[in-house]
mmCIF file of C-alpha atoms in Angstrom:
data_model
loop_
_atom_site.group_PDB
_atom_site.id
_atom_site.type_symbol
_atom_site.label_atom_id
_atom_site.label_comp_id
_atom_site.label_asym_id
_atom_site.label_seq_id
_atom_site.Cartn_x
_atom_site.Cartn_y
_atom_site.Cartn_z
ATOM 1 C CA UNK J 1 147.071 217.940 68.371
ATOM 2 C CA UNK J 2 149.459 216.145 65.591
ATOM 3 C CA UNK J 3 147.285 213.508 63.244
ATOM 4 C CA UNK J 4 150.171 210.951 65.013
ATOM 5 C CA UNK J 5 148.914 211.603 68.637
ATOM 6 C CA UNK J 6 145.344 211.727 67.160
ATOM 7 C CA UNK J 7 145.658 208.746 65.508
ATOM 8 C CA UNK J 8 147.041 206.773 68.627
ATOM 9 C CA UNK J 9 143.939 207.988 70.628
ATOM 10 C CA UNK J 10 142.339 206.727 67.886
ATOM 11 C CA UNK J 11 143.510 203.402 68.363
ATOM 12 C CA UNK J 12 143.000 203.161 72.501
ATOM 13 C CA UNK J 13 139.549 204.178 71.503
ATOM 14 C CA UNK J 14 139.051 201.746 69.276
ATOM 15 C CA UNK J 15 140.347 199.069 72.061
ATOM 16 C CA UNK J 16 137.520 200.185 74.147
ATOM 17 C CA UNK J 17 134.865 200.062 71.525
ATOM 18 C CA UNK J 18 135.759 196.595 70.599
ATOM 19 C CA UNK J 19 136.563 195.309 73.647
ATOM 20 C CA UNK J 20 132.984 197.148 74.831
ATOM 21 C CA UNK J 21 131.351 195.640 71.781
ATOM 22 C CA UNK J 22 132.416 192.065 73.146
ATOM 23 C CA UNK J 23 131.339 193.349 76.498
ATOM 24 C CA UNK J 24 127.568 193.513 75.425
ATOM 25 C CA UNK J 25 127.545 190.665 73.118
ATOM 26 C CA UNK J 26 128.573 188.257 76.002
ATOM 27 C CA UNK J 27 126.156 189.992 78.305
ATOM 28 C CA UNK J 28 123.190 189.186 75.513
ATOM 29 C CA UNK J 29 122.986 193.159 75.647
ATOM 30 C CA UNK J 30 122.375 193.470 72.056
ATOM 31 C CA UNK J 31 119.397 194.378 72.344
ATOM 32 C CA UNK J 32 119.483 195.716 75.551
ATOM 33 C CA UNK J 33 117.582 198.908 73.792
ATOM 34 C CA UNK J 34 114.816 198.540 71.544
ATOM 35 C CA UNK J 35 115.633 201.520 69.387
ATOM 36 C CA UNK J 36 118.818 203.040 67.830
ATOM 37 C CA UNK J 37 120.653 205.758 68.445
ATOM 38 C CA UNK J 38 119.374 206.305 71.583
ATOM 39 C CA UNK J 39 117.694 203.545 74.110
ATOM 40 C CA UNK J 40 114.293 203.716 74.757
ATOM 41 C CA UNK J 41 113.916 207.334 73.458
ATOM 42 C CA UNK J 42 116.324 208.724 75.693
ATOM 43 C CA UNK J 43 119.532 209.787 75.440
ATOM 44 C CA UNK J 44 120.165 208.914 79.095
ATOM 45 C CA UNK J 45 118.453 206.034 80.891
ATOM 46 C CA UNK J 46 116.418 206.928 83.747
ATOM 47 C CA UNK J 47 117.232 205.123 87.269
ATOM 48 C CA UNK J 48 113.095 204.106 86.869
ATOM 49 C CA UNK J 49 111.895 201.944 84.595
ATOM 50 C CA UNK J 50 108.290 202.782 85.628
ATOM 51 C CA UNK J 51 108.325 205.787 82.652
ATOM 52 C CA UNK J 52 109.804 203.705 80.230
ATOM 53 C CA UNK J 53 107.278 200.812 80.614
ATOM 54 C CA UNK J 54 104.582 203.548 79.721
ATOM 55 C CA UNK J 55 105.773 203.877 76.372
ATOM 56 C CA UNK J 56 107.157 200.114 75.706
ATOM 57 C CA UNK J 57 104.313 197.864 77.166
ATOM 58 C CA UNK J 58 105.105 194.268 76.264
ATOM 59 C CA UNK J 59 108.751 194.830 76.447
ATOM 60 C CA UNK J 60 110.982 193.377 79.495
ATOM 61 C CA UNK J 61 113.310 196.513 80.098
ATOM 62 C CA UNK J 62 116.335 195.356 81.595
ATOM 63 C CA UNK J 63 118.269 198.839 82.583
ATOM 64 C CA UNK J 64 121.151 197.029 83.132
ATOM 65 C CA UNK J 65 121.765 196.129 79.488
ATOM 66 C CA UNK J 66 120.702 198.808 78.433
ATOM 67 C CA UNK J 67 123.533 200.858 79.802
ATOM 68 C CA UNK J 68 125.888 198.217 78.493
ATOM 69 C CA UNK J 69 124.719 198.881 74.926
ATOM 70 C CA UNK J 70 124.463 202.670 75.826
ATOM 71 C CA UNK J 71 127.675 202.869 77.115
ATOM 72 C CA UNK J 72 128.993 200.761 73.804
ATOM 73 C CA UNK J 73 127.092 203.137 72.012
ATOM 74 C CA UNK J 74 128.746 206.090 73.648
ATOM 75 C CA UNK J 75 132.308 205.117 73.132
ATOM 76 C CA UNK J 76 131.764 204.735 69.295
ATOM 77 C CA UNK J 77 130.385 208.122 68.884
ATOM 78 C CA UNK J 78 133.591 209.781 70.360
ATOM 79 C CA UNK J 79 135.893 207.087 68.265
ATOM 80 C CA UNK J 80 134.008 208.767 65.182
ATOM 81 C CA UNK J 81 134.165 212.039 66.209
ATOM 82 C CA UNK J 82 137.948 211.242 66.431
ATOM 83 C CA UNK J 83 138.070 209.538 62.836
ATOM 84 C CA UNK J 84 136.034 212.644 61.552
ATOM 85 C CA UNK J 85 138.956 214.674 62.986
ATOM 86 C CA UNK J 86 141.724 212.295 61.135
ATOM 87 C CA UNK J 87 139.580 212.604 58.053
ATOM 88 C CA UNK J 88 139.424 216.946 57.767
ATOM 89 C CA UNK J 89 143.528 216.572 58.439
ATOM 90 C CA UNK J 90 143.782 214.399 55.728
ATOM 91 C CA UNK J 91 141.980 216.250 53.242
ATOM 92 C CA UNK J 92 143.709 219.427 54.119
ATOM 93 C CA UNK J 93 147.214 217.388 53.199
ATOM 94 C CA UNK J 94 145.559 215.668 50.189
ATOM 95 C CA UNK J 95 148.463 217.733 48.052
ATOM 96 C CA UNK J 96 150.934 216.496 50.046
ATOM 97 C CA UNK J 97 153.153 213.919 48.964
ATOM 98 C CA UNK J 98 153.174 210.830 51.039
ATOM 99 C CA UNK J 99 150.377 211.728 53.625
ATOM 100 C CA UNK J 100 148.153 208.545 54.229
ATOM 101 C CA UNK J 101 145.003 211.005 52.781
ATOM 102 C CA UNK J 102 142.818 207.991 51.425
ATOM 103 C CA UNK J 103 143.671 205.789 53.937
ATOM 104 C CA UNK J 104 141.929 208.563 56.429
ATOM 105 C CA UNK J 105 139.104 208.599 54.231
ATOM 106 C CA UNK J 106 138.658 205.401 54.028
ATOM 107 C CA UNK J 107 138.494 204.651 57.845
ATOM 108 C CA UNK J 108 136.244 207.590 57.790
ATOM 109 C CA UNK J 109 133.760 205.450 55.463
ATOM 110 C CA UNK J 110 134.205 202.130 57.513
ATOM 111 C CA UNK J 111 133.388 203.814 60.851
ATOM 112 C CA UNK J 112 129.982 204.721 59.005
ATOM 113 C CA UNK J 113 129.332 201.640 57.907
ATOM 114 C CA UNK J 114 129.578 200.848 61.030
ATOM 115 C CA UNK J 115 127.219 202.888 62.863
ATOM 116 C CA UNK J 116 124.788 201.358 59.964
ATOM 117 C CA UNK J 117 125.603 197.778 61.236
ATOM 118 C CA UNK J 118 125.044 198.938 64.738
ATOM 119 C CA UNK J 119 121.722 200.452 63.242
ATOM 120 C CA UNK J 120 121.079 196.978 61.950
ATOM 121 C CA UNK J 121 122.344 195.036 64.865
ATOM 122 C CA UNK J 122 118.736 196.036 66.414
ATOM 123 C CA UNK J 123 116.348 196.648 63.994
ATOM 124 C CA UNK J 124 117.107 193.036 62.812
ATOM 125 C CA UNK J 125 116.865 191.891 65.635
ATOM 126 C CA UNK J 126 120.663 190.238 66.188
ATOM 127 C CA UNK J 127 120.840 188.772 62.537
ATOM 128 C CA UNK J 128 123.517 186.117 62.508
ATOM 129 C CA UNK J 129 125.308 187.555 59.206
ATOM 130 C CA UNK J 130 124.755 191.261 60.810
ATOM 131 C CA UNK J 131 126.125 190.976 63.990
ATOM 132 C CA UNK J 132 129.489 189.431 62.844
ATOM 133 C CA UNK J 133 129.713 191.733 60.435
ATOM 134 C CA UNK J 134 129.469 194.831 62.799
ATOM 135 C CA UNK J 135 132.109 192.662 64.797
ATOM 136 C CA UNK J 136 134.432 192.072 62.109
ATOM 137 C CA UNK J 137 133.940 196.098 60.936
ATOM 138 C CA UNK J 138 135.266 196.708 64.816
ATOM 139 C CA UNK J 139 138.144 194.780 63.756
ATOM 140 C CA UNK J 140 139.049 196.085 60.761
ATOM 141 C CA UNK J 141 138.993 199.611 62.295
ATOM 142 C CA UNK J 142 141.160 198.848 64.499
ATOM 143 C CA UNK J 143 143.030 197.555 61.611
ATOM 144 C CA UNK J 144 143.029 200.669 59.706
ATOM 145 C CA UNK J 145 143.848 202.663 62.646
ATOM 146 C CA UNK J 146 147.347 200.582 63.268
ATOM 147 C CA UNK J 147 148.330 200.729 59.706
ATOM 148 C CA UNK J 148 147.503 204.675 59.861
ATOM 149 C CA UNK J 149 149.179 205.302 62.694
ATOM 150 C CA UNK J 150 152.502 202.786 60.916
ATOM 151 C CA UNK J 151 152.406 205.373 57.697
ATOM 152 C CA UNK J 152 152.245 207.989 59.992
ATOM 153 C CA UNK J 153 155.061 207.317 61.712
ATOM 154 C CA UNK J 154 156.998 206.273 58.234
ATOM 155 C CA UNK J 155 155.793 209.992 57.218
ATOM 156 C CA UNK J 156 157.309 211.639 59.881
ATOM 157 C CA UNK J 157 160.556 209.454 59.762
ATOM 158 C CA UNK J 158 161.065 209.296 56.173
ATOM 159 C CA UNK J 159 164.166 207.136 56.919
ATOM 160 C CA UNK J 160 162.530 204.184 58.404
ATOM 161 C CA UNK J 161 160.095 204.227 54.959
ATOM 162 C CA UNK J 162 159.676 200.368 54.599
ATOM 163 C CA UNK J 163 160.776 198.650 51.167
ATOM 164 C CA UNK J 164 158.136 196.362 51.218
ATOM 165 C CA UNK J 165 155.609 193.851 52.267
ATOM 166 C CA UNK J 166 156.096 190.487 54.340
ATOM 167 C CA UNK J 167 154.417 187.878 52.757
ATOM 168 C CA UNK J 168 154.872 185.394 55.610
ATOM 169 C CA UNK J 169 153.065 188.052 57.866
ATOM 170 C CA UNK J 170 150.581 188.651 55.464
ATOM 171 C CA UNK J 171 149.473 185.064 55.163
ATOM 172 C CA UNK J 172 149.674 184.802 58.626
ATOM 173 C CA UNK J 173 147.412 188.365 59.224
ATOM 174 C CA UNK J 174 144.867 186.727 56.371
ATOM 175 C CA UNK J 175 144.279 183.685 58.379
ATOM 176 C CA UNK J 176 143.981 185.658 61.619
ATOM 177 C CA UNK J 177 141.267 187.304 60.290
ATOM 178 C CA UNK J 178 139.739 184.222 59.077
ATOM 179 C CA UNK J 179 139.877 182.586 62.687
ATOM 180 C CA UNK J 180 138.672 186.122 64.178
ATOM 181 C CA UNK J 181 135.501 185.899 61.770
ATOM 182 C CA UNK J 182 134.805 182.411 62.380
ATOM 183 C CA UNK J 183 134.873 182.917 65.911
ATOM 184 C CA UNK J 184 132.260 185.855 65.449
ATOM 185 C CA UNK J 185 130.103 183.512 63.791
ATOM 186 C CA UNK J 186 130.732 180.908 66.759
ATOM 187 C CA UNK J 187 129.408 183.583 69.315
ATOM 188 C CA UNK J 188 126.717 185.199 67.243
ATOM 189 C CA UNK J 189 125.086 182.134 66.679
ATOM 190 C CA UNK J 190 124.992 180.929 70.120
ATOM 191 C CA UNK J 191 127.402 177.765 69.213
ATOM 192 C CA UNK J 192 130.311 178.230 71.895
ATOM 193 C CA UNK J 193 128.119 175.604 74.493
ATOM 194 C CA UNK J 194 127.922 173.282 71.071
ATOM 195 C CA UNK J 195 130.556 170.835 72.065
ATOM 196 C CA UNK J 196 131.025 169.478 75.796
ATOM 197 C CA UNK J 197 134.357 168.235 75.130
ATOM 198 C CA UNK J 198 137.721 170.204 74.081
ATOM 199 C CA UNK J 199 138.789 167.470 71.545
ATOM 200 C CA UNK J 200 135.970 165.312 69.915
ATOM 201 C CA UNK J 201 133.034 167.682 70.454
ATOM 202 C CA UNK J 202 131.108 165.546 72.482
ATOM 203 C CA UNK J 203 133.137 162.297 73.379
ATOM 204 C CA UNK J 204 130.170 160.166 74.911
ATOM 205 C CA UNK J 205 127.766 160.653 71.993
ATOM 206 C CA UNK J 206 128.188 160.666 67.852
ATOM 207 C CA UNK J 207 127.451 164.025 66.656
ATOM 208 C CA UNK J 208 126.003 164.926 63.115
ATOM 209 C CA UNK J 209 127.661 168.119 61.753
ATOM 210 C CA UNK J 210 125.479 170.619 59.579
ATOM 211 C CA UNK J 211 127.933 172.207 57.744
ATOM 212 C CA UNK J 212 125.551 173.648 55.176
ATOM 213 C CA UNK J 213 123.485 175.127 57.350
ATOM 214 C CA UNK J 214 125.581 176.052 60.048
ATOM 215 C CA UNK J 215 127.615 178.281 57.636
ATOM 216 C CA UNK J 216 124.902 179.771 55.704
ATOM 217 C CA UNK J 217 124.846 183.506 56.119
ATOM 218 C CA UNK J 218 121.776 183.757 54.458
ATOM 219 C CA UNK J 219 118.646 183.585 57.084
ATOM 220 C CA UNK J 220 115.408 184.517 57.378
ATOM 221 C CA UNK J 221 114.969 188.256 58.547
ATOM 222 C CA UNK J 222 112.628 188.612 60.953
ATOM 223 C CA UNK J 223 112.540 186.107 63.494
ATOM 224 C CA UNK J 224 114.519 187.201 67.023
ATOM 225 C CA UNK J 225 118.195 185.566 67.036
ATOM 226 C CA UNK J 226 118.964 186.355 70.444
ATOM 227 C CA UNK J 227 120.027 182.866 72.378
ATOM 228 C CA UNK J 228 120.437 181.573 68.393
ATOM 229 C CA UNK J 229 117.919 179.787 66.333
ATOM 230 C CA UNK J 230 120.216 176.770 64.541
ATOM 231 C CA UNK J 231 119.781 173.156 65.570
ATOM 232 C CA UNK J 232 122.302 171.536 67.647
ATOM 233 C CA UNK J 233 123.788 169.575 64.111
ATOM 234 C CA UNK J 234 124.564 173.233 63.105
ATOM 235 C CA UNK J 235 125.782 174.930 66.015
ATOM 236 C CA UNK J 236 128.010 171.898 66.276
ATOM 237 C CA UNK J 237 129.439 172.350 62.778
ATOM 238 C CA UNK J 238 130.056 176.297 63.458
ATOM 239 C CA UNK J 239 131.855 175.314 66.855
ATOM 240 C CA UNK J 240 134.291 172.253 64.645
ATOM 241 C CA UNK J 241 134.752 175.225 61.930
ATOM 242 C CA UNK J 242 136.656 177.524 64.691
ATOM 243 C CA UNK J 243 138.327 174.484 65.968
ATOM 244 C CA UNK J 244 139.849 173.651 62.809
ATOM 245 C CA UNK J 245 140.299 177.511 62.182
ATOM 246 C CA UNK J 246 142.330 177.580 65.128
ATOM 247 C CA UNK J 247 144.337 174.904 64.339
ATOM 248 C CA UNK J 248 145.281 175.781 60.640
ATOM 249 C CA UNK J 249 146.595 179.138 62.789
ATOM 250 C CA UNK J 250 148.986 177.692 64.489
ATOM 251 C CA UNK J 251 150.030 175.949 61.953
ATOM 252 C CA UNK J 252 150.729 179.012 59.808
ATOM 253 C CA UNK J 253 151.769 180.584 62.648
ATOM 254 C CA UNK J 254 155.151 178.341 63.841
ATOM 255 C CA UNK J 255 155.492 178.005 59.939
ATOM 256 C CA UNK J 256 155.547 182.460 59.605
ATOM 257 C CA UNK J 257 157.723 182.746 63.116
ATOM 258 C CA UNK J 258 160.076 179.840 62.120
ATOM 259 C CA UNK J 259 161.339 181.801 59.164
ATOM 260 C CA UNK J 260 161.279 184.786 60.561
ATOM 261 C CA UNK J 261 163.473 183.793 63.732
ATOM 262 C CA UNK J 262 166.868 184.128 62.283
ATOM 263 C CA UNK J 263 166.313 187.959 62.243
ATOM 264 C CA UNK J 264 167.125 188.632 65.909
ATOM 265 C CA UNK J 265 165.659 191.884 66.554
ATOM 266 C CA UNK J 266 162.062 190.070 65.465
ATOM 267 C CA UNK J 267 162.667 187.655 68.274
ATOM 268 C CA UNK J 268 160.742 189.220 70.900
ATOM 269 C CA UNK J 269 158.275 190.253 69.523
ATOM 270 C CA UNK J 270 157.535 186.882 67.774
ATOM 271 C CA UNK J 271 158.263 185.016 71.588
ATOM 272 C CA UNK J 272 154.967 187.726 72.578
ATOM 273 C CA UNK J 273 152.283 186.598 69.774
ATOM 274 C CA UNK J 274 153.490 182.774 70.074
ATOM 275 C CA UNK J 275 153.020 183.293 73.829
ATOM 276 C CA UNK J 276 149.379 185.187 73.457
ATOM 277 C CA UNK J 277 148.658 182.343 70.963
ATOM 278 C CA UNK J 278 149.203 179.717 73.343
ATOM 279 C CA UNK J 279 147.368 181.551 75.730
ATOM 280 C CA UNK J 280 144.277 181.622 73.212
ATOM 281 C CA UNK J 281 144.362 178.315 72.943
ATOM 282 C CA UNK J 282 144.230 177.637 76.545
ATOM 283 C CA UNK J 283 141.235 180.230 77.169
ATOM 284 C CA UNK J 284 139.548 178.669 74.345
ATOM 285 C CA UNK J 285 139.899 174.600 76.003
ATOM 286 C CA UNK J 286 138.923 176.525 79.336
ATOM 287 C CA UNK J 287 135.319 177.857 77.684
ATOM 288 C CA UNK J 288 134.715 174.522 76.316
ATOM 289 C CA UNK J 289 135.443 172.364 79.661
ATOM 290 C CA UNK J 290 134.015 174.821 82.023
ATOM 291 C CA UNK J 291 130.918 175.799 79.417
ATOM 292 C CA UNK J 292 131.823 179.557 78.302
ATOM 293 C CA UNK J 293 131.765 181.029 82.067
ATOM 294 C CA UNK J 294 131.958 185.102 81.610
ATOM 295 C CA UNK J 295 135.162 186.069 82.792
ATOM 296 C CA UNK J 296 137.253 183.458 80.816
ATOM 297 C CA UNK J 297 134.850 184.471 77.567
ATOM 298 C CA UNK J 298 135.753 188.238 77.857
ATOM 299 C CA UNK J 299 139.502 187.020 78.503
ATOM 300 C CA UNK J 300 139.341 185.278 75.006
ATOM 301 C CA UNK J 301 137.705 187.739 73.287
ATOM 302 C CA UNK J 302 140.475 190.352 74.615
ATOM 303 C CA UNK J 303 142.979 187.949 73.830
ATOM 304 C CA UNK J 304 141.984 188.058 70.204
ATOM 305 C CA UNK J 305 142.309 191.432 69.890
ATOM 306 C CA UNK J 306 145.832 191.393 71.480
ATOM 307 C CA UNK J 307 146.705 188.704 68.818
ATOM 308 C CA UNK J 308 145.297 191.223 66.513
ATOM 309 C CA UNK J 309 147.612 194.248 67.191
ATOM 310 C CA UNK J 310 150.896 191.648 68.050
ATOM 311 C CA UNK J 311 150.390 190.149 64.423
ATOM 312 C CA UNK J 312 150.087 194.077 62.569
ATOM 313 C CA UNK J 313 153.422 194.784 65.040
ATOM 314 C CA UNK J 314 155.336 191.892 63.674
ATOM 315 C CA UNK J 315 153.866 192.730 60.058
ATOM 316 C CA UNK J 316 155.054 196.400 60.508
ATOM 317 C CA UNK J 317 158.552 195.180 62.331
ATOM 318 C CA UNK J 318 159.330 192.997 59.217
ATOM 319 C CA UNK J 319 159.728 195.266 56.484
ATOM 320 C CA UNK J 320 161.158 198.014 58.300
ATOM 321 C CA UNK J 321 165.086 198.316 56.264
ATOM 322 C CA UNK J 322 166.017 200.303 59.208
ATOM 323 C CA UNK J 323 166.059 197.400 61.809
ATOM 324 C CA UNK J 324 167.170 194.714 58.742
ATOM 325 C CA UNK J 325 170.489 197.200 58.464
ATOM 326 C CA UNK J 326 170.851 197.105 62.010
ATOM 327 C CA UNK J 327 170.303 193.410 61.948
ATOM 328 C CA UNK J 328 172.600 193.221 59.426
ATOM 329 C CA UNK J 329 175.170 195.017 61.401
ATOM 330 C CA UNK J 330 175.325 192.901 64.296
ATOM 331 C CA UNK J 331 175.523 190.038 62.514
ATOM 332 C CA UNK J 332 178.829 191.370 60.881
ATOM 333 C CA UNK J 333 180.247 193.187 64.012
ATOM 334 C CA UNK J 334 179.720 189.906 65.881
#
């Protein structure tokens, strides 16, 4: 198999991991095993619980999330067997001019750090700071995985090599990421049922917003963090924080699609993220009014990661002096 086709696997791979990592966190599987790699000892979860009990008395096994988290688990091993793959390619055409070499190694070192956040995810027991990381490391791996699978492509087609950044799209990707980590923090610390009301937080009562606390990564290791441990003040602060997050995205984003809009062949795929953006935005008044019900959190959690890939498309889609010259064209020939 061609690193291209390997790489693209890559990147459905990495859909399902993150999308499976969501999955469990909005199950409160996180800990659904004790242990790490494997769950309970075991590779494979037994249909009984009765042996397991034996050798964890005192702990509520719930085999249910535990197969969530296994099943997590299991998709990440095969992603990194995959990046493991992409990384002995790349050091085999580390002589090669123009092969994406360190960018392969480097995804080879994230996806490592990330099976030592998953590591951590458990043993400390859901840490705030931990558990957004190991979200945001899902993200950025998926990241990593577009933008290899972009020089790829540019490899194989040196005429469509791009001239340049966007730095519209790049603003526009930085606060992305920004919303996408404050949003972590929202659901790792248990603050999405913070505010009652989509607008004012809570419109029938005043509400005192911890800001220092609330957005203090620094906690006390030890203590349990599953269901969250901040006082309402806080979790009310982390749940204005995304608000206002989302809101300075939109704002960047009509300001990065405005000016790219006169180039014609961008059109589309700008009408797709504004559209997945305003369907964010919906999903995200829906959790609020209707208190975070599952389906509609999984659906904004997916959505994310849609606005995710649309935003590295439309980064990738304008700098590309192929399409610009055949912009350029029509505007001349019309």
């Amino acid at each position: 198999m061609s690193a291209l086709k390997l790489v693209r696997s890559a990147i459905v791979l990495a859909l399902i991991v993150v999308l499976l990592g969501g999955w469990t966190r909005l199950n409160d599987a996180g800990l659904g095993c004790p242990d790490w790699p494997g769950c309970y000892g075991t590779w494979v979860l037994p249909s009984d619980h009765v042996e397991l009990a034996q050798g964890y008395p005192g702990v509520v096994i719930d085999l249910r999330k535990g197969w969530i988290e296994m099943i997590h688990r299991y998709a990440a091993a095969c992603l990194g067997l995959v990046v493991l793959m992409l990384a002995v390619i790349a050091l085999k055409n580390r002589t090669v001019t123009g092969y994406p070499s360190k960018l392969s190694l480097l995804l080879l070192g994230l996806v490592v750090l990330q099976g030592l956040f998953g590591m951590w995810t458990v043993t400390l027991k859901l840490l705030p700071v931990i558990v957004t990381l190991h979200l945001m490391g899902g993200l950025a791996t998926l990241t990593l995985l577009v933008l290899l699978e972009q020089r790829l492509s540019h490899f194989y087609n040196p005429q469509a090599q791009p001239t340049g950044g966007h730095m519209g799209t790049r603003i526009l990707l930085f606060c992305l990421f920004l919303q996408l980590l404050l949003g972590g923090w929202t659901s790792t610390n248990y603050a999405g049922w913070a505010c009652s009301d989509w607008l004012l937080c809570n419109a029938d009562e005043t509400v005192g917003y911890d800001f220092s606390t609330g957005l203090n990564p620094f906690m006390a290791i030890g203590p349990n963090y599953e269901g969250g441990l901040l006082d309402a003040p806080a979790r009310a602060a982390i749940q204005v924080s995304h608000r206002l997050g989302a809101l300075l995205l939109i704002v960047v984003s009509c300001w990065v699609t405005l000016s790219l809009w006169r180039r014609r062949y961008l059109r589309f795929h700008i009408t797709l993220f504004l559209a997945a953006l305003g369907v964010q935005a919906l999903l995200g008044i829906a959790n609020i009014v209707w208190m975070l019900p599952l389906g509609l959190a999984v659906a904004h959690h997916a959505v994310a990661v849609l606005l995710l890939l649309l935003a590295l498309n439309l980064h990738d889609r304008a700098r590309s002096p192929v399409m610009e010259a055949n912009h350029e064209y029509r505007v001349v020939c019309g």
